Amino acid sequence: MCPSPPIRSTRSRCACFWKALIVITAILTALFGVFVYLNEEFEPVVYRLPPPPSLKGPLKPNNYLRNAQMLLKGQILGPESLVVEKDGKKTVIYTGTWDGKLLKIVNGIVEKSLKIKPGKKTFACGATYHTEPKCGRPLGIRRLNEREFIVAEAYSGLYTVDFEKGTVNQIFSNEQTLEEKKCHFANDLDILNGRNDSNSFTVFFSHSSTRWDRRRFMHDFFEGKSTGRLIRVEFDRNLKPKPSVALDGLGFANGVQLHPDGESLLVSECSRARIIRYFHSGPKRGQHSVFTKNLPGFPDNIRISSSGQSFLVGMAAVRHSDQFISFMDFLGGHPWIRWGIVQIIPQRYLTSILNLIAQKYGMVVELDLNGKIIRSYHDPSGTVIQGVSQASDDGDFLYLGSFHADFIGKVPKKG
């Protein structure tokens, strides 16, 4: 096991920053609000999160993630979701990246590269605020059958991908309206009855926000309205897809993972620091409950471990009682500050600026099948790993995805 590092206080530095932020935001909003473009769509509301948990017991900090190897360092960008498979002595990883690419990686080398939107020229897809909707942003990826995968593309919908044939085909459009709202922000997914009969299967995917697209995901966090949904789509190769809203009112719906019980699934409420359990079949069909709450971070993707006895949850950012203050926790009771920030900072810079002031920390939490935290993996200073979008394992190694890093993390499972 890796030794546990001491927790370093950031109280004095953070105190000065937050005082300055509040004062500057108030002054600029008051003095210059008349002259800036006001985002009239943005309507922040008060939200409350429970006091952040303490990092003790199974959450006690360690240096585990600092041992991560950086696969394809500098060659990829934002490998959000991963499918990790063993093929004899080969380790094969499938992922989608920020510049609209779909990759098959064999033993750390890119073997195949496709584009989620094949009509777009490579030179125009540079993973920028302006090119992202045009070039596509592949997020969740799952294997459908022996040949195909299903990928959630944030702006346009769901696609089947065959890496061997080099084909990418859309099977569900985000332009479809469900309960008077378009599904314009597909995030993660899981597949029910996929591998047994790929002609008839059901996809559950997270629709993160009914108000904001992926480029403006921080607007959804800042607004605090909980408009995310869990969408169910029944597919039959010979018929049109049958979509329906399984669950709504979610706080930035994110990771989706079927539960081994065969009757339920988990969906991350990222902005609420908790995970919801939804029953898709069985005697509790249609019901839902809180699976785990007050997590030490904002949960992104959820994946079943190789043992099938636990879940690995990547934390997009952390929140804990040893911080001077948690950014999102503090702002919950101050919608006017959030309003001022959104009015003053241009949309294309908002996420980048907030990343500069966020605590640099990498964390993965492991839950048992009942939602209890049993273990955690840390990089307390974010030296190697920070902002984990997904953790998957093959029994020997943990593989770490990220929505912004330029590599895939790989760390021995037993540290």
mmCIF file of C-alpha atoms in Angstrom, residues 42-409:
data_model
loop_
_atom_site.group_PDB
_atom_site.id
_atom_site.type_symbol
_atom_site.label_atom_id
_atom_site.label_comp_id
_atom_site.label_asym_id
_atom_site.label_seq_id
_atom_site.Cartn_x
_atom_site.Cartn_y
_atom_site.Cartn_z
ATOM 1 C CA PHE A 42 -29.310 32.015 -16.970
ATOM 2 C CA GLU A 43 -31.592 31.782 -13.935
ATOM 3 C CA PRO A 44 -29.672 30.588 -10.846
ATOM 4 C CA VAL A 45 -31.540 29.203 -7.858
ATOM 5 C CA VAL A 46 -30.477 28.374 -4.316
ATOM 6 C CA TYR A 47 -29.352 24.789 -3.753
ATOM 7 C CA ARG A 48 -27.972 23.077 -0.661
ATOM 8 C CA LEU A 49 -25.398 20.322 -0.338
ATOM 9 C CA PRO A 50 -24.721 18.544 2.961
ATOM 10 C CA PRO A 51 -21.472 19.458 4.772
ATOM 11 C CA PRO A 52 -18.570 17.847 2.867
ATOM 12 C CA PRO A 53 -17.320 14.564 4.370
ATOM 13 C CA SER A 54 -14.038 14.137 6.207
ATOM 14 C CA LEU A 55 -11.243 12.194 4.538
ATOM 15 C CA LYS A 56 -10.902 9.403 7.064
ATOM 16 C CA GLY A 57 -11.516 5.669 7.228
ATOM 17 C CA PRO A 58 -11.817 4.304 3.664
ATOM 18 C CA LEU A 59 -11.417 7.892 2.387
ATOM 19 C CA LYS A 60 -8.069 8.441 4.116
ATOM 20 C CA PRO A 61 -5.696 10.084 1.585
ATOM 21 C CA ASN A 62 -2.926 8.040 0.003
ATOM 22 C CA ASN A 63 -0.501 8.432 -2.888
ATOM 23 C CA TYR A 64 -1.909 5.562 -4.921
ATOM 24 C CA LEU A 65 -2.692 7.493 -8.108
ATOM 25 C CA ARG A 66 0.677 9.226 -8.120
ATOM 26 C CA ASN A 67 2.100 5.914 -9.332
ATOM 27 C CA ALA A 68 0.100 6.140 -12.556
ATOM 28 C CA GLN A 69 1.812 5.650 -15.877
ATOM 29 C CA MET A 70 0.689 8.164 -18.514
ATOM 30 C CA LEU A 71 -0.261 6.233 -21.648
ATOM 31 C CA LEU A 72 -0.061 8.139 -24.942
ATOM 32 C CA LYS A 73 1.067 11.286 -23.132
ATOM 33 C CA GLY A 74 0.629 14.297 -25.426
ATOM 34 C CA GLN A 75 -0.903 12.198 -28.215
ATOM 35 C CA ILE A 76 -4.560 12.303 -27.164
ATOM 36 C CA LEU A 77 -6.845 14.779 -25.424
ATOM 37 C CA GLY A 78 -9.741 14.150 -23.074
ATOM 38 C CA PRO A 79 -10.236 10.358 -23.139
ATOM 39 C CA GLU A 80 -13.526 10.651 -21.234
ATOM 40 C CA SER A 81 -14.780 7.057 -21.188
ATOM 41 C CA LEU A 82 -12.941 3.759 -21.583
ATOM 42 C CA VAL A 83 -13.718 0.168 -22.487
ATOM 43 C CA VAL A 84 -10.799 -1.973 -21.300
ATOM 44 C CA GLU A 85 -10.465 -5.566 -22.509
ATOM 45 C CA LYS A 86 -7.915 -8.368 -22.390
ATOM 46 C CA ASP A 87 -7.076 -10.174 -25.631
ATOM 47 C CA GLY A 88 -4.530 -12.810 -24.719
ATOM 48 C CA LYS A 89 -1.397 -10.900 -23.778
ATOM 49 C CA LYS A 90 -2.799 -7.722 -25.280
ATOM 50 C CA THR A 91 -4.643 -4.969 -23.426
ATOM 51 C CA VAL A 92 -7.115 -3.209 -25.697
ATOM 52 C CA ILE A 93 -8.675 0.146 -24.799
ATOM 53 C CA TYR A 94 -11.466 1.843 -26.721
ATOM 54 C CA THR A 95 -12.167 5.520 -26.095
ATOM 55 C CA GLY A 96 -13.430 8.783 -27.557
ATOM 56 C CA THR A 97 -11.499 12.055 -27.373
ATOM 57 C CA TRP A 98 -12.185 15.771 -27.204
ATOM 58 C CA ASP A 99 -11.341 16.343 -30.876
ATOM 59 C CA GLY A 100 -14.068 13.976 -32.068
ATOM 60 C CA LYS A 101 -11.954 10.840 -32.511
ATOM 61 C CA LEU A 102 -12.779 7.245 -31.637
ATOM 62 C CA LEU A 103 -9.677 5.205 -30.852
ATOM 63 C CA LYS A 104 -8.711 1.560 -30.542
ATOM 64 C CA ILE A 105 -5.524 1.354 -28.476
ATOM 65 C CA VAL A 106 -3.537 -1.897 -28.267
ATOM 66 C CA ASN A 107 -0.787 -2.177 -25.654
ATOM 67 C CA GLY A 108 -0.492 1.592 -25.456
ATOM 68 C CA ILE A 109 -0.394 2.201 -29.233
ATOM 69 C CA VAL A 110 -3.232 3.674 -31.313
ATOM 70 C CA GLU A 111 -4.147 0.957 -33.796
ATOM 71 C CA LYS A 112 -7.318 2.438 -35.289
ATOM 72 C CA SER A 113 -8.749 5.950 -35.382
ATOM 73 C CA LEU A 114 -12.213 6.940 -36.577
ATOM 74 C CA LYS A 115 -14.167 10.181 -36.430
ATOM 75 C CA ILE A 116 -17.535 10.381 -34.701
ATOM 76 C CA LYS A 117 -18.609 12.765 -37.474
ATOM 77 C CA PRO A 118 -16.788 11.406 -40.555
ATOM 78 C CA GLY A 119 -17.690 14.360 -42.791
ATOM 79 C CA LYS A 120 -15.533 16.795 -40.815
ATOM 80 C CA LYS A 121 -11.972 17.501 -41.889
ATOM 81 C CA THR A 122 -9.319 16.616 -39.340
ATOM 82 C CA PHE A 123 -7.634 20.034 -39.427
ATOM 83 C CA ALA A 124 -10.860 21.732 -38.332
ATOM 84 C CA CYS A 125 -11.247 19.592 -35.208
ATOM 85 C CA GLY A 126 -8.907 21.008 -32.610
ATOM 86 C CA ALA A 127 -10.862 20.387 -29.400
ATOM 87 C CA THR A 128 -11.965 24.005 -29.011
ATOM 88 C CA TYR A 129 -15.120 25.725 -27.801
ATOM 89 C CA HIS A 130 -16.080 26.600 -31.379
ATOM 90 C CA THR A 131 -15.246 23.309 -33.132
ATOM 91 C CA GLU A 132 -16.621 20.893 -30.532
ATOM 92 C CA PRO A 133 -20.296 20.888 -31.682
ATOM 93 C CA LYS A 134 -19.274 20.542 -35.338
ATOM 94 C CA CYS A 135 -16.684 17.816 -34.854
ATOM 95 C CA GLY A 136 -18.488 16.005 -32.055
ATOM 96 C CA ARG A 137 -17.576 15.116 -28.486
ATOM 97 C CA PRO A 138 -17.798 11.352 -27.868
ATOM 98 C CA LEU A 139 -18.452 10.634 -24.194
ATOM 99 C CA GLY A 140 -19.773 7.309 -22.843
ATOM 100 C CA ILE A 141 -18.753 4.150 -24.724
ATOM 101 C CA ARG A 142 -19.973 0.564 -24.228
ATOM 102 C CA ARG A 143 -19.576 -2.699 -26.116
ATOM 103 C CA LEU A 144 -22.824 -3.808 -27.779
ATOM 104 C CA ASN A 145 -21.738 -7.146 -29.243
ATOM 105 C CA GLU A 146 -18.644 -8.882 -30.615
ATOM 106 C CA ARG A 147 -18.227 -6.290 -33.371
ATOM 107 C CA GLU A 148 -19.949 -3.088 -32.346
ATOM 108 C CA PHE A 149 -19.870 -0.441 -29.653
ATOM 109 C CA ILE A 150 -22.401 2.230 -28.782
ATOM 110 C CA VAL A 151 -21.082 5.743 -28.198
ATOM 111 C CA ALA A 152 -22.923 8.743 -26.768
ATOM 112 C CA GLU A 153 -21.976 11.881 -28.691
ATOM 113 C CA ALA A 154 -22.850 14.923 -26.610
ATOM 114 C CA TYR A 155 -24.431 17.041 -29.354
ATOM 115 C CA SER A 156 -26.113 14.641 -31.758
ATOM 116 C CA GLY A 157 -27.033 11.376 -30.021
ATOM 117 C CA LEU A 158 -26.113 7.690 -30.031
ATOM 118 C CA TYR A 159 -23.966 5.865 -32.587
ATOM 119 C CA THR A 160 -22.917 2.305 -33.314
ATOM 120 C CA VAL A 161 -19.208 1.987 -34.062
ATOM 121 C CA ASP A 162 -17.417 -0.909 -35.760
ATOM 122 C CA PHE A 163 -13.673 -0.342 -35.503
ATOM 123 C CA GLU A 164 -12.798 -3.276 -37.764
ATOM 124 C CA LYS A 165 -15.063 -2.133 -40.599
ATOM 125 C CA GLY A 166 -14.397 1.539 -39.904
ATOM 126 C CA THR A 167 -18.095 2.410 -39.745
ATOM 127 C CA VAL A 168 -19.946 4.936 -37.579
ATOM 128 C CA ASN A 169 -23.759 4.989 -37.803
ATOM 129 C CA GLN A 170 -26.236 7.138 -35.900
ATOM 130 C CA ILE A 171 -29.034 5.162 -34.208
ATOM 131 C CA PHE A 172 -30.669 7.871 -32.078
ATOM 132 C CA SER A 173 -30.848 11.625 -32.628
ATOM 133 C CA ASN A 174 -30.667 14.183 -29.832
ATOM 134 C CA GLU A 175 -33.122 16.262 -31.841
ATOM 135 C CA GLN A 176 -35.949 13.987 -30.755
ATOM 136 C CA THR A 177 -38.309 15.658 -28.316
ATOM 137 C CA LEU A 178 -39.344 13.837 -25.159
ATOM 138 C CA GLU A 179 -41.913 15.497 -22.919
ATOM 139 C CA GLU A 180 -41.451 18.754 -24.864
ATOM 140 C CA LYS A 181 -37.667 18.815 -24.371
ATOM 141 C CA LYS A 182 -34.921 17.793 -26.771
ATOM 142 C CA CYS A 183 -32.212 15.386 -25.614
ATOM 143 C CA HIS A 184 -29.369 17.692 -26.620
ATOM 144 C CA PHE A 185 -26.715 16.600 -24.085
ATOM 145 C CA ALA A 186 -26.139 12.837 -24.151
ATOM 146 C CA ASN A 187 -23.460 11.815 -21.674
ATOM 147 C CA ASP A 188 -22.966 8.246 -20.430
ATOM 148 C CA LEU A 189 -24.830 4.998 -21.130
ATOM 149 C CA ASP A 190 -25.227 1.315 -20.427
ATOM 150 C CA ILE A 191 -26.872 -1.432 -22.451
ATOM 151 C CA LEU A 192 -29.487 -3.926 -21.299
ATOM 152 C CA ASN A 193 -29.649 -7.287 -23.141
ATOM 153 C CA GLY A 194 -27.002 -6.196 -25.613
ATOM 154 C CA ARG A 195 -24.556 -9.038 -26.101
ATOM 155 C CA ASN A 196 -27.164 -11.814 -26.083
ATOM 156 C CA ASP A 197 -29.300 -10.387 -28.872
ATOM 157 C CA SER A 198 -27.928 -7.277 -30.560
ATOM 158 C CA ASN A 199 -30.976 -7.041 -32.811
ATOM 159 C CA SER A 200 -33.112 -6.145 -29.814
ATOM 160 C CA PHE A 201 -31.655 -4.230 -26.877
ATOM 161 C CA THR A 202 -32.289 -1.308 -24.550
ATOM 162 C CA VAL A 203 -30.001 1.647 -23.916
ATOM 163 C CA PHE A 204 -30.199 3.823 -20.827
ATOM 164 C CA PHE A 205 -28.342 7.101 -21.242
ATOM 165 C CA SER A 206 -27.938 10.211 -19.147
ATOM 166 C CA HIS A 207 -29.286 13.463 -20.539
ATOM 167 C CA SER A 208 -27.222 15.804 -18.392
ATOM 168 C CA SER A 209 -29.206 19.013 -18.823
ATOM 169 C CA THR A 210 -32.333 20.133 -20.649
ATOM 170 C CA ARG A 211 -31.077 23.737 -20.614
ATOM 171 C CA TRP A 212 -27.366 23.715 -21.477
ATOM 172 C CA ASP A 213 -25.113 21.849 -23.893
ATOM 173 C CA ARG A 214 -21.773 20.243 -23.073
ATOM 174 C CA ARG A 215 -19.693 23.359 -23.763
ATOM 175 C CA ARG A 216 -21.699 25.188 -21.119
ATOM 176 C CA PHE A 217 -21.932 22.411 -18.545
ATOM 177 C CA MET A 218 -20.758 24.819 -15.822
ATOM 178 C CA HIS A 219 -23.869 26.890 -16.511
ATOM 179 C CA ASP A 220 -25.910 23.897 -15.422
ATOM 180 C CA PHE A 221 -23.850 23.516 -12.232
ATOM 181 C CA PHE A 222 -24.096 27.235 -11.493
ATOM 182 C CA GLU A 223 -27.802 27.461 -12.241
ATOM 183 C CA GLY A 224 -28.583 24.630 -9.823
ATOM 184 C CA LYS A 225 -31.950 23.659 -11.312
ATOM 185 C CA SER A 226 -31.532 19.857 -11.579
ATOM 186 C CA THR A 227 -32.940 19.377 -15.076
ATOM 187 C CA GLY A 228 -31.033 16.195 -15.946
ATOM 188 C CA ARG A 229 -32.823 13.045 -17.090
ATOM 189 C CA LEU A 230 -32.300 9.313 -17.506
ATOM 190 C CA ILE A 231 -33.524 8.267 -20.945
ATOM 191 C CA ARG A 232 -34.555 4.750 -21.913
ATOM 192 C CA VAL A 233 -34.435 3.796 -25.606
ATOM 193 C CA GLU A 234 -35.678 0.415 -26.811
ATOM 194 C CA PHE A 235 -34.059 -0.691 -30.053
ATOM 195 C CA ASP A 236 -35.126 -3.249 -32.627
ATOM 196 C CA ARG A 237 -33.134 -3.369 -35.862
ATOM 197 C CA ASN A 238 -36.378 -3.648 -37.832
ATOM 198 C CA LEU A 239 -38.288 -0.877 -36.057
ATOM 199 C CA LYS A 240 -37.841 2.742 -35.050
ATOM 200 C CA PRO A 241 -36.269 3.366 -31.628
ATOM 201 C CA LYS A 242 -38.759 3.816 -28.778
ATOM 202 C CA PRO A 243 -37.450 6.475 -26.379
ATOM 203 C CA SER A 244 -38.983 7.441 -23.048
ATOM 204 C CA VAL A 245 -38.027 9.382 -19.925
ATOM 205 C CA ALA A 246 -37.209 6.931 -17.144
ATOM 206 C CA LEU A 247 -36.302 9.559 -14.549
ATOM 207 C CA ASP A 248 -36.107 13.356 -14.449
ATOM 208 C CA GLY A 249 -35.169 16.118 -12.014
ATOM 209 C CA LEU A 250 -31.555 14.946 -11.753
ATOM 210 C CA GLY A 251 -28.677 17.251 -10.858
ATOM 211 C CA PHE A 252 -26.414 17.000 -13.913
ATOM 212 C CA ALA A 253 -27.107 13.351 -14.780
ATOM 213 C CA ASN A 254 -23.794 11.710 -15.569
ATOM 214 C CA GLY A 255 -22.418 8.170 -15.187
ATOM 215 C CA VAL A 256 -24.713 5.190 -15.872
ATOM 216 C CA GLN A 257 -24.052 1.601 -14.762
ATOM 217 C CA LEU A 258 -26.310 -1.453 -14.607
ATOM 218 C CA HIS A 259 -26.415 -3.134 -11.198
ATOM 219 C CA PRO A 260 -25.562 -6.869 -11.007
ATOM 220 C CA ASP A 261 -28.988 -7.540 -9.458
ATOM 221 C CA GLY A 262 -30.427 -7.415 -12.988
ATOM 222 C CA GLU A 263 -33.273 -5.126 -11.938
ATOM 223 C CA SER A 264 -31.678 -1.737 -11.318
ATOM 224 C CA LEU A 265 -29.040 0.707 -12.483
ATOM 225 C CA LEU A 266 -27.045 3.570 -11.036
ATOM 226 C CA VAL A 267 -26.894 7.142 -12.339
ATOM 227 C CA SER A 268 -24.616 9.876 -11.012
ATOM 228 C CA GLU A 269 -26.128 13.151 -9.891
ATOM 229 C CA CYS A 270 -22.850 14.930 -10.420
ATOM 230 C CA SER A 271 -23.805 18.391 -9.144
ATOM 231 C CA ARG A 272 -25.463 16.885 -6.055
ATOM 232 C CA ALA A 273 -22.479 14.703 -5.073
ATOM 233 C CA ARG A 274 -24.577 11.550 -4.945
ATOM 234 C CA ILE A 275 -25.685 8.491 -6.922
ATOM 235 C CA ILE A 276 -29.276 7.409 -7.584
ATOM 236 C CA ARG A 277 -30.476 3.821 -7.981
ATOM 237 C CA TYR A 278 -33.272 3.331 -10.505
ATOM 238 C CA PHE A 279 -35.231 0.087 -10.916
ATOM 239 C CA HIS A 280 -35.791 -0.669 -14.599
ATOM 240 C CA SER A 281 -37.578 -3.986 -13.997
ATOM 241 C CA GLY A 282 -38.816 -6.298 -11.259
ATOM 242 C CA PRO A 283 -41.326 -5.538 -8.497
ATOM 243 C CA LYS A 284 -39.858 -2.054 -7.922
ATOM 244 C CA ARG A 285 -39.919 -1.093 -11.611
ATOM 245 C CA GLY A 286 -40.012 2.689 -12.043
ATOM 246 C CA GLN A 287 -38.972 3.430 -8.458
ATOM 247 C CA HIS A 288 -35.737 5.109 -7.417
ATOM 248 C CA SER A 289 -33.789 5.864 -4.248
ATOM 249 C CA VAL A 290 -30.492 7.394 -3.147
ATOM 250 C CA PHE A 291 -27.757 4.751 -3.499
ATOM 251 C CA THR A 292 -25.018 6.813 -1.851
ATOM 252 C CA LYS A 293 -24.882 10.472 -0.845
ATOM 253 C CA ASN A 294 -22.520 13.218 0.259
ATOM 254 C CA LEU A 295 -19.602 11.859 -1.715
ATOM 255 C CA PRO A 296 -16.134 13.432 -1.332
ATOM 256 C CA GLY A 297 -16.388 14.779 -4.850
ATOM 257 C CA PHE A 298 -18.657 15.206 -7.851
ATOM 258 C CA PRO A 299 -19.204 11.741 -9.385
ATOM 259 C CA ASP A 300 -18.634 11.225 -13.078
ATOM 260 C CA ASN A 301 -18.751 7.787 -14.713
ATOM 261 C CA ILE A 302 -19.500 4.626 -12.733
ATOM 262 C CA ARG A 303 -18.127 1.226 -13.763
ATOM 263 C CA ILE A 304 -18.461 -2.233 -12.282
ATOM 264 C CA SER A 305 -15.088 -3.601 -11.147
ATOM 265 C CA SER A 306 -13.545 -6.711 -12.707
ATOM 266 C CA SER A 307 -14.621 -8.712 -9.645
ATOM 267 C CA GLY A 308 -18.260 -7.782 -10.203
ATOM 268 C CA GLN A 309 -18.550 -7.054 -6.483
ATOM 269 C CA SER A 310 -17.941 -3.305 -6.400
ATOM 270 C CA PHE A 311 -18.262 -0.081 -8.370
ATOM 271 C CA LEU A 312 -15.482 2.332 -9.322
ATOM 272 C CA VAL A 313 -16.517 5.995 -9.385
ATOM 273 C CA GLY A 314 -14.350 8.737 -10.867
ATOM 274 C CA MET A 315 -14.511 12.117 -9.148
ATOM 275 C CA ALA A 316 -14.589 15.037 -11.586
ATOM 276 C CA ALA A 317 -13.600 17.339 -8.694
ATOM 277 C CA VAL A 318 -13.314 16.889 -4.937
ATOM 278 C CA ARG A 319 -15.133 18.294 -1.913
ATOM 279 C CA HIS A 320 -14.150 17.462 1.651
ATOM 280 C CA SER A 321 -14.026 19.025 5.107
ATOM 281 C CA ASP A 322 -10.248 19.483 5.003
ATOM 282 C CA GLN A 323 -10.566 22.107 2.276
ATOM 283 C CA PHE A 324 -10.929 25.709 3.372
ATOM 284 C CA ILE A 325 -14.006 25.802 1.212
ATOM 285 C CA SER A 326 -15.619 23.750 -1.532
ATOM 286 C CA PHE A 327 -16.384 25.972 -4.507
ATOM 287 C CA MET A 328 -19.761 24.456 -5.405
ATOM 288 C CA ASP A 329 -20.827 23.987 -1.776
ATOM 289 C CA PHE A 330 -20.132 27.632 -0.957
ATOM 290 C CA LEU A 331 -21.891 29.039 -4.014
ATOM 291 C CA GLY A 332 -25.099 27.060 -3.397
ATOM 292 C CA GLY A 333 -26.506 29.722 -1.096
ATOM 293 C CA HIS A 334 -25.294 32.662 -3.206
ATOM 294 C CA PRO A 335 -27.066 32.665 -6.589
ATOM 295 C CA TRP A 336 -26.193 36.355 -7.110
ATOM 296 C CA ILE A 337 -22.470 35.520 -7.140
ATOM 297 C CA ARG A 338 -23.065 32.764 -9.686
ATOM 298 C CA TRP A 339 -25.160 35.167 -11.759
ATOM 299 C CA GLY A 340 -22.396 37.765 -11.682
ATOM 300 C CA ILE A 341 -19.694 35.283 -12.675
ATOM 301 C CA VAL A 342 -21.698 34.055 -15.669
ATOM 302 C CA GLN A 343 -22.459 37.612 -16.836
ATOM 303 C CA ILE A 344 -18.848 38.793 -16.601
ATOM 304 C CA ILE A 345 -16.808 35.815 -17.799
ATOM 305 C CA PRO A 346 -17.335 34.905 -21.488
ATOM 306 C CA GLN A 347 -18.834 31.447 -21.927
ATOM 307 C CA ARG A 348 -15.842 30.036 -23.761
ATOM 308 C CA TYR A 349 -13.490 30.929 -20.892
ATOM 309 C CA LEU A 350 -15.648 30.038 -17.885
ATOM 310 C CA THR A 351 -14.571 26.403 -17.481
ATOM 311 C CA SER A 352 -10.887 27.189 -18.037
ATOM 312 C CA ILE A 353 -10.872 29.943 -15.421
ATOM 313 C CA LEU A 354 -12.649 27.783 -12.860
ATOM 314 C CA ASN A 355 -10.163 24.967 -13.485
ATOM 315 C CA LEU A 356 -7.361 27.344 -12.523
ATOM 316 C CA ILE A 357 -8.817 27.941 -9.065
ATOM 317 C CA ALA A 358 -10.113 24.420 -8.394
ATOM 318 C CA GLN A 359 -8.167 22.221 -5.985
ATOM 319 C CA LYS A 360 -5.739 19.994 -7.861
ATOM 320 C CA TYR A 361 -6.703 16.537 -6.643
ATOM 321 C CA GLY A 362 -7.273 13.122 -8.174
ATOM 322 C CA MET A 363 -9.673 10.648 -6.571
ATOM 323 C CA VAL A 364 -11.469 7.408 -7.341
ATOM 324 C CA VAL A 365 -13.970 5.954 -4.863
ATOM 325 C CA GLU A 366 -14.859 2.261 -4.688
ATOM 326 C CA LEU A 367 -18.357 1.315 -3.484
ATOM 327 C CA ASP A 368 -19.775 -2.058 -2.531
ATOM 328 C CA LEU A 369 -22.990 -3.294 -4.131
ATOM 329 C CA ASN A 370 -25.034 -1.516 -1.453
ATOM 330 C CA GLY A 371 -23.415 1.897 -1.931
ATOM 331 C CA LYS A 372 -20.985 1.817 0.996
ATOM 332 C CA ILE A 373 -17.531 3.317 0.428
ATOM 333 C CA ILE A 374 -14.971 0.546 0.892
ATOM 334 C CA ARG A 375 -11.815 2.053 -0.586
ATOM 335 C CA SER A 376 -10.449 5.148 -2.288
ATOM 336 C CA TYR A 377 -7.493 5.995 -4.508
ATOM 337 C CA HIS A 378 -5.853 9.427 -4.316
ATOM 338 C CA ASP A 379 -3.393 11.877 -5.783
ATOM 339 C CA PRO A 380 -3.779 14.594 -3.103
ATOM 340 C CA SER A 381 -1.797 17.253 -4.934
ATOM 341 C CA GLY A 382 -2.908 16.369 -8.452
ATOM 342 C CA THR A 383 0.730 15.776 -9.373
ATOM 343 C CA VAL A 384 -0.144 13.103 -11.936
ATOM 344 C CA ILE A 385 -3.910 12.578 -11.809
ATOM 345 C CA GLN A 386 -6.637 15.182 -11.339
ATOM 346 C CA GLY A 387 -10.253 15.293 -12.424
ATOM 347 C CA VAL A 388 -11.019 11.593 -13.052
ATOM 348 C CA SER A 389 -13.920 10.997 -15.444
ATOM 349 C CA GLN A 390 -13.811 7.206 -15.252
ATOM 350 C CA ALA A 391 -11.905 4.359 -13.617
ATOM 351 C CA SER A 392 -11.972 0.857 -15.108
ATOM 352 C CA ASP A 393 -9.899 -2.161 -14.182
ATOM 353 C CA ASP A 394 -8.850 -5.425 -15.792
ATOM 354 C CA GLY A 395 -7.949 -7.135 -12.525
ATOM 355 C CA ASP A 396 -4.303 -6.091 -12.667
ATOM 356 C CA PHE A 397 -4.430 -2.369 -13.409
ATOM 357 C CA LEU A 398 -6.698 0.624 -12.977
ATOM 358 C CA TYR A 399 -7.174 2.695 -16.125
ATOM 359 C CA LEU A 400 -8.173 6.318 -15.652
ATOM 360 C CA GLY A 401 -10.080 8.496 -18.093
ATOM 361 C CA SER A 402 -10.275 12.285 -18.037
ATOM 362 C CA PHE A 403 -12.345 14.975 -19.734
ATOM 363 C CA HIS A 404 -9.269 17.197 -20.137
ATOM 364 C CA ALA A 405 -5.970 15.284 -19.638
ATOM 365 C CA ASP A 406 -3.685 14.426 -22.559
ATOM 366 C CA PHE A 407 -3.160 10.807 -21.513
ATOM 367 C CA ILE A 408 -4.814 7.701 -20.070
ATOM 368 C CA GLY A 409 -3.698 6.834 -16.556
#
